[in-house]
Short mmCIF file of C-alpha atoms in Angstrom, two decimals:
data_model
loop_
_atom_site.label_atom_id
_atom_site.label_comp_id
_atom_site.label_asym_id
_atom_site.label_seq_id
_atom_site.Cartn_x
_atom_site.Cartn_y
_atom_site.Cartn_z
CA MET A 881 0.00 0.00 0.00
CA GLY A 882 1.27 3.47 -0.91
CA ILE A 883 0.11 6.91 0.17
CA CYS A 884 -1.05 7.65 -3.40
CA ASP A 885 -2.95 4.46 -4.14
CA ASN A 886 -5.88 5.07 -6.52
CA ARG A 887 -4.74 8.59 -7.36
CA THR A 888 -3.83 9.91 -10.80
CA ILE A 889 -1.23 12.66 -11.09
CA ILE A 890 -0.17 14.71 -14.11
CA ILE A 891 3.48 15.82 -14.10
CA THR A 892 4.82 18.27 -16.67
CA GLY A 893 8.43 18.23 -17.82
CA ALA A 894 8.62 14.68 -16.54
CA GLY A 895 10.94 13.26 -19.17
CA GLY A 896 14.03 13.88 -17.05
CA GLY A 897 15.52 15.55 -13.99
CA LEU A 898 13.12 16.47 -11.21
CA GLY A 899 10.01 15.59 -13.22
CA ARG A 900 11.25 12.06 -13.82
CA ALA A 901 12.10 11.69 -10.13
CA TYR A 902 8.58 12.83 -9.21
CA ALA A 903 6.99 10.44 -11.70
CA LEU A 904 8.95 7.49 -10.33
CA GLY A 905 8.22 8.58 -6.77
CA PHE A 906 4.47 8.86 -7.31
CA ALA A 907 4.35 5.52 -9.11
CA ALA A 908 6.25 3.86 -6.26
CA GLU A 909 3.53 5.09 -3.90
CA GLY A 910 0.73 3.64 -6.03
CA ALA A 911 -0.25 6.59 -8.23
CA LYS A 912 -1.10 6.36 -11.89
CA VAL A 913 1.10 8.93 -13.64
CA VAL A 914 0.66 11.05 -16.76
CA VAL A 915 4.21 11.80 -17.89
CA ASN A 916 4.00 15.01 -19.91
CA ASP A 917 7.05 16.27 -21.80
CA ILE A 918 7.60 17.92 -25.18
CA ARG A 919 10.20 15.17 -25.72
CA GLN A 920 7.88 12.27 -26.49
CA GLU A 921 10.67 9.70 -26.47
CA ALA A 922 11.87 10.86 -23.04
CA ALA A 923 8.33 10.68 -21.67
CA ALA A 924 7.90 7.18 -23.10
CA LYS A 925 11.15 6.03 -21.52
CA VAL A 926 10.02 7.19 -18.07
CA CYS A 927 6.73 5.33 -18.58
CA GLU A 928 8.69 2.19 -19.44
CA GLU A 929 10.61 2.53 -16.17
CA ILE A 930 7.37 2.86 -14.23
CA GLU A 931 5.72 -0.07 -15.98
CA ALA A 932 8.80 -2.26 -15.50
CA ASN A 933 8.29 -1.79 -11.76
CA GLY A 934 4.62 -2.73 -11.94
CA GLY A 935 3.17 0.79 -12.16
CA GLU A 936 0.82 2.47 -14.61
CA ALA A 937 1.80 5.48 -16.71
CA LEU A 938 0.82 7.38 -19.83
CA ALA A 939 3.25 9.34 -22.00
CA ASN A 940 1.95 12.67 -23.29
CA SER A 941 3.54 15.51 -25.26
CA ASP A 942 0.69 18.04 -25.55
CA ASP A 943 1.42 21.74 -25.14
CA ILE A 944 1.13 23.08 -21.59
CA THR A 945 1.26 26.72 -22.74
CA SER A 946 -2.21 26.79 -24.28
CA VAL A 947 -5.62 25.97 -22.85
CA ALA A 948 -6.27 23.80 -25.92
CA GLY A 949 -3.13 21.78 -25.24
CA ALA A 950 -3.90 21.56 -21.53
CA SER A 951 -7.41 20.31 -22.35
CA LYS A 952 -5.89 17.53 -24.45
CA ILE A 953 -3.71 16.49 -21.50
CA LEU A 954 -6.78 16.25 -19.27
CA GLU A 955 -8.72 14.35 -21.93
CA ALA A 956 -5.86 11.87 -22.35
CA ALA A 957 -5.63 11.33 -18.59
CA LEU A 958 -9.37 10.77 -18.23
CA GLY A 959 -9.43 8.51 -21.28
CA ARG A 960 -6.78 6.25 -19.77
CA PHE A 961 -7.34 6.51 -16.02
CA ASN A 962 -10.88 7.95 -15.69
CA GLU A 963 -9.85 10.48 -13.05
CA VAL A 964 -7.22 13.09 -12.17
CA HIS A 965 -6.37 14.04 -8.60
CA GLY A 966 -3.41 16.37 -8.98
CA VAL A 967 -0.90 18.18 -11.13
CA VAL A 968 2.77 18.93 -10.60
CA ASN A 969 3.66 21.95 -12.72
CA ASN A 970 7.33 21.24 -13.21
CA ALA A 971 8.27 22.06 -16.83
CA GLY A 972 10.63 24.98 -17.31
CA VAL A 973 13.30 26.64 -19.41
CA CYS A 974 16.11 29.11 -18.79
CA ARG A 975 17.25 31.97 -21.02
CA ASP A 976 19.88 33.49 -18.76
CA LYS A 977 21.36 36.92 -19.49
CA MET A 978 22.13 40.07 -17.59
CA PHE A 979 19.12 42.38 -17.56
CA ALA A 980 20.79 45.04 -19.73
CA THR A 981 21.34 42.52 -22.56
CA MET A 982 18.14 40.49 -22.23
CA THR A 983 15.93 40.40 -25.33
CA GLU A 984 12.17 40.46 -25.60
CA GLU A 985 12.30 36.87 -26.85
CA ASP A 986 14.38 35.79 -23.83
CA TRP A 987 11.76 37.31 -21.56
CA ASP A 988 8.72 35.96 -23.38
CA GLN A 989 9.97 32.38 -23.70
CA VAL A 990 10.54 32.06 -19.98
CA MET A 991 7.19 33.66 -19.12
CA GLN A 992 5.43 31.43 -21.65
CA VAL A 993 6.68 28.14 -20.25
CA HIS A 994 6.70 29.03 -16.56
CA LEU A 995 3.82 31.40 -15.85
CA ARG A 996 1.51 30.61 -18.76
CA GLY A 997 2.30 26.91 -18.46
CA HIS A 998 1.40 26.98 -14.78
CA PHE A 999 -1.85 28.81 -15.55
CA CYS A 1000 -3.21 26.78 -18.47
CA LEU A 1001 -3.11 23.26 -17.06
CA ALA A 1002 -4.15 24.24 -13.52
CA ASN A 1003 -6.99 26.34 -14.93
CA VAL A 1004 -8.33 23.48 -17.05
CA LEU A 1005 -8.09 21.08 -14.11
CA THR A 1006 -9.68 23.55 -11.71
CA ARG A 1007 -12.72 23.90 -13.97
CA TYR A 1008 -13.01 20.11 -14.06
CA TRP A 1009 -12.70 19.76 -10.28
CA ARG A 1010 -15.08 22.68 -9.62
CA GLU A 1011 -17.77 21.05 -11.76
CA ARG A 1012 -17.42 17.83 -9.80
CA SER A 1013 -17.57 19.71 -6.50
CA LYS A 1014 -20.68 21.62 -7.53
CA ALA A 1015 -22.27 18.34 -8.55
CA GLY A 1016 -21.83 17.15 -4.96
CA GLU A 1017 -18.97 14.76 -5.64
CA PRO A 1018 -16.03 14.63 -3.20
CA VAL A 1019 -12.89 16.36 -4.49
CA ASN A 1020 -9.48 15.92 -2.88
CA ALA A 1021 -7.28 17.61 -5.49
CA ARG A 1022 -3.76 19.00 -5.51
CA ILE A 1023 -1.94 21.73 -7.41
CA ILE A 1024 1.81 21.64 -6.84
CA ASN A 1025 3.66 24.54 -8.43
CA THR A 1026 7.38 24.95 -8.94
CA SER A 1027 9.16 28.12 -7.90
CA SER A 1028 12.84 28.53 -7.08
CA GLY A 1029 15.27 30.27 -4.79
CA ALA A 1030 15.45 32.73 -7.68
CA GLY A 1031 11.77 33.49 -7.13
CA LEU A 1032 12.22 33.83 -3.39
CA GLN A 1033 15.29 36.06 -3.40
CA GLY A 1034 16.30 36.79 -7.00
CA SER A 1035 19.33 35.60 -8.97
CA ILE A 1036 21.91 37.59 -10.90
CA GLY A 1037 21.62 36.96 -14.65
CA GLN A 1038 18.11 35.54 -14.29
CA SER A 1039 15.73 38.48 -14.11
CA ASN A 1040 13.23 36.75 -16.41
CA TYR A 1041 13.39 33.45 -14.53
CA SER A 1042 13.30 35.19 -11.13
CA ALA A 1043 10.25 37.25 -12.13
CA ALA A 1044 8.43 34.19 -13.47
CA LYS A 1045 9.20 32.15 -10.36
CA ALA A 1046 8.13 35.01 -8.08
CA GLY A 1047 4.90 35.25 -10.06
CA ILE A 1048 4.28 31.56 -9.45
CA LEU A 1049 4.51 32.19 -5.70
CA GLY A 1050 1.81 34.86 -5.93
CA LEU A 1051 -0.32 32.60 -8.10
CA THR A 1052 -0.04 29.81 -5.53
CA LEU A 1053 -1.27 32.02 -2.70
CA VAL A 1054 -4.34 33.11 -4.65
CA GLN A 1055 -5.11 29.59 -5.86
CA ALA A 1056 -5.02 28.34 -2.27
CA ALA A 1057 -7.34 31.10 -1.08
CA GLU A 1058 -9.85 30.76 -3.91
CA LEU A 1059 -9.98 27.02 -4.46
CA ALA A 1060 -10.25 25.60 -0.94
CA ARG A 1061 -14.05 25.67 -1.24
CA TYR A 1062 -13.81 23.10 -4.04
CA GLY A 1063 -11.54 20.67 -2.18
CA ILE A 1064 -8.39 21.83 -3.97
CA THR A 1065 -5.11 22.69 -2.26
CA ALA A 1066 -2.26 24.64 -3.87
CA ASN A 1067 1.33 24.65 -2.68
CA ALA A 1068 4.70 25.45 -4.24
CA ILE A 1069 8.16 24.02 -3.98
CA ALA A 1070 11.55 25.63 -4.51
CA PRO A 1071 13.75 22.60 -5.20
CA GLN A 1072 17.53 22.49 -5.33
CA ALA A 1073 18.81 19.59 -7.41
CA ARG A 1074 21.04 18.57 -10.29
CA THR A 1075 19.03 18.75 -13.55
CA SER A 1076 19.54 19.64 -17.20
CA MET A 1077 18.78 23.27 -16.32
CA THR A 1078 21.80 23.41 -13.99
CA GLU A 1079 24.22 21.81 -16.45
CA GLY A 1080 27.21 23.96 -17.36
CA VAL A 1081 26.51 26.43 -14.55
CA PHE A 1082 26.64 24.41 -11.33
CA ASP A 1083 28.37 21.25 -12.58
CA GLU A 1084 31.24 21.41 -10.11
CA MET A 1085 29.13 22.41 -7.12
CA MET A 1086 26.41 19.82 -7.80
CA LYS A 1087 28.47 16.83 -8.85
CA ALA A 1088 27.81 13.51 -7.12
CA PRO A 1089 30.26 12.60 -4.38
CA GLU A 1090 33.05 10.35 -5.61
CA ASP A 1091 33.18 8.39 -2.36
CA GLY A 1092 29.64 7.09 -2.81
CA GLY A 1093 28.30 9.14 0.10
CA PHE A 1094 24.90 10.83 0.28
CA ASP A 1095 24.25 12.74 -2.97
CA SER A 1096 22.44 15.81 -1.68
CA TRP A 1097 21.87 17.15 -5.22
CA ASP A 1098 20.08 14.03 -6.48
CA PRO A 1099 16.61 15.03 -7.79
CA ALA A 1100 15.16 11.93 -6.13
CA ASN A 1101 15.71 13.60 -2.75
CA VAL A 1102 13.04 16.22 -3.53
CA ALA A 1103 10.47 13.66 -4.72
CA PRO A 1104 9.22 12.46 -1.29
CA LEU A 1105 7.97 15.94 -0.36
CA VAL A 1106 6.26 16.39 -3.72
CA VAL A 1107 4.66 12.95 -3.50
CA TRP A 1108 3.40 13.72 0.00
CA LEU A 1109 1.96 17.05 -1.19
CA GLY A 1110 0.12 15.14 -3.93
CA SER A 1111 -1.34 12.59 -1.52
CA SER A 1112 -4.50 12.64 0.58
CA ALA A 1113 -2.34 13.08 3.68
CA SER A 1114 -1.61 16.73 2.80
CA SER A 1115 -5.24 17.92 2.70
CA HIS A 1116 -4.67 20.28 5.64
CA VAL A 1117 -1.74 22.11 3.96
CA SER A 1118 -2.32 24.83 1.38
CA GLY A 1119 -0.81 28.15 0.37
CA GLN A 1120 2.66 27.12 1.51
CA VAL A 1121 6.06 27.28 -0.17
CA PHE A 1122 8.63 24.62 0.65
CA GLU A 1123 12.34 24.66 -0.11
CA ALA A 1124 13.94 21.25 -0.47
CA LYS A 1125 17.42 19.87 -1.08
CA GLY A 1126 18.90 16.54 -0.06
CA GLY A 1127 17.46 15.74 3.35
CA TRP A 1128 16.68 19.40 4.12
CA ILE A 1129 13.16 20.87 4.04
CA SER A 1130 12.14 24.41 4.95
CA VAL A 1131 8.87 26.34 4.93
CA ALA A 1132 9.55 29.70 3.29
CA ASP A 1133 8.57 32.77 5.31
CA GLY A 1134 6.91 35.03 2.72
CA TRP A 1135 6.11 38.70 2.41
CA ARG A 1136 4.24 40.18 5.35
CA THR A 1137 3.60 43.67 6.72
CA GLY A 1138 6.69 44.69 8.67
CA PRO A 1139 7.70 47.77 10.69
CA GLU A 1140 5.24 50.62 10.18
CA LYS A 1141 4.53 54.23 10.95
CA ASP A 1142 1.26 56.09 10.38
CA LYS A 1143 1.23 59.89 10.43
CA GLN A 1144 -2.56 59.99 10.14
CA GLU A 1145 -2.19 62.57 7.38
CA ARG A 1146 -0.31 62.95 4.10
CA TRP A 1147 3.47 62.81 4.20
CA GLN A 1148 5.67 65.47 2.69
CA PRO A 1149 8.47 64.10 0.47
CA ALA A 1150 11.19 65.80 2.51
CA GLU A 1151 10.01 64.03 5.68
CA LEU A 1152 10.39 60.54 4.29
CA THR A 1153 14.17 60.11 4.40
CA GLU A 1154 14.15 59.91 8.18
CA VAL A 1155 10.95 57.85 8.26
CA VAL A 1156 12.05 55.26 5.68
CA ASP A 1157 15.53 54.97 7.18
CA GLY A 1158 13.93 54.31 10.58
CA LEU A 1159 11.64 51.61 9.18
CA LEU A 1160 14.51 49.93 7.35
CA ALA A 1161 16.57 49.93 10.53
CA GLU A 1162 13.80 47.97 12.26
CA ALA A 1163 13.08 45.59 9.37
CA LYS A 1164 14.62 42.15 9.07
CA PRO A 1165 17.00 42.28 6.09
CA ALA A 1166 15.99 40.26 3.04
CA GLN A 1167 18.19 37.39 1.91
CA LYS A 1168 20.81 38.53 -0.54
CA VAL A 1169 20.18 38.08 -4.24
CA TYR A 1170 21.95 34.91 -5.38
CA GLY A 1171 25.24 35.78 -7.03
CA THR A 1172 25.86 39.00 -5.11
#
């Protein structure tokens, strides 16, 4: 018996890296998995791994960046497994450049895959789950979004990626607040692991230990948290952001109203230097932008 028995989960970008680790992790806990990836052969290979271990999986390469493509993913999942209980929005791309040299195409491609990709599939699924809820059927659904340390604190050379990942955090909070009434939770993860997106940048830092010791950068280390978030056991958790790496898990402490001062009337610009400096002196400093 696994904690995801009789559940069906869609995972995007699941042909390798973190997505593959999630797919294998869910399958090991009894879930039926829709392995979505634009690389059809990679998706099929992950399905073969799952099926070789006695699991059930469906390879899919439909487009996550359009509602039409997302609808096809849902249709395929229902056609094969009759139900969908959760989605892990994992697919992503990087187009790293310093802000001064970033192009419009660099910006748009990252926003398309990350933010629009997160919206389309979750929106299609939410409409499906809402209809079931309104019909009086029990819904115990999960949206698991993927942010990053770049979204939490920023990253030099990744203004597009950082902005997209920060947007996903805001999206997650609103999803959690709006969708609870339908039996849907929404959480986000900020994983740290060795994947194709880190190749060439963090190769030395993230390489596996030569002595055979614990590989803290292995994507499989993040999978248990994601699998738990996709299970029925996590029904009481929503609107949270988790960082994960190796055996380390943290709940991110997000934006909140900090030190304050109210004059009870309009401020004059010349007054604000002293006021703002005083507030900043009381405030807890933000984490430094990665790379500074």
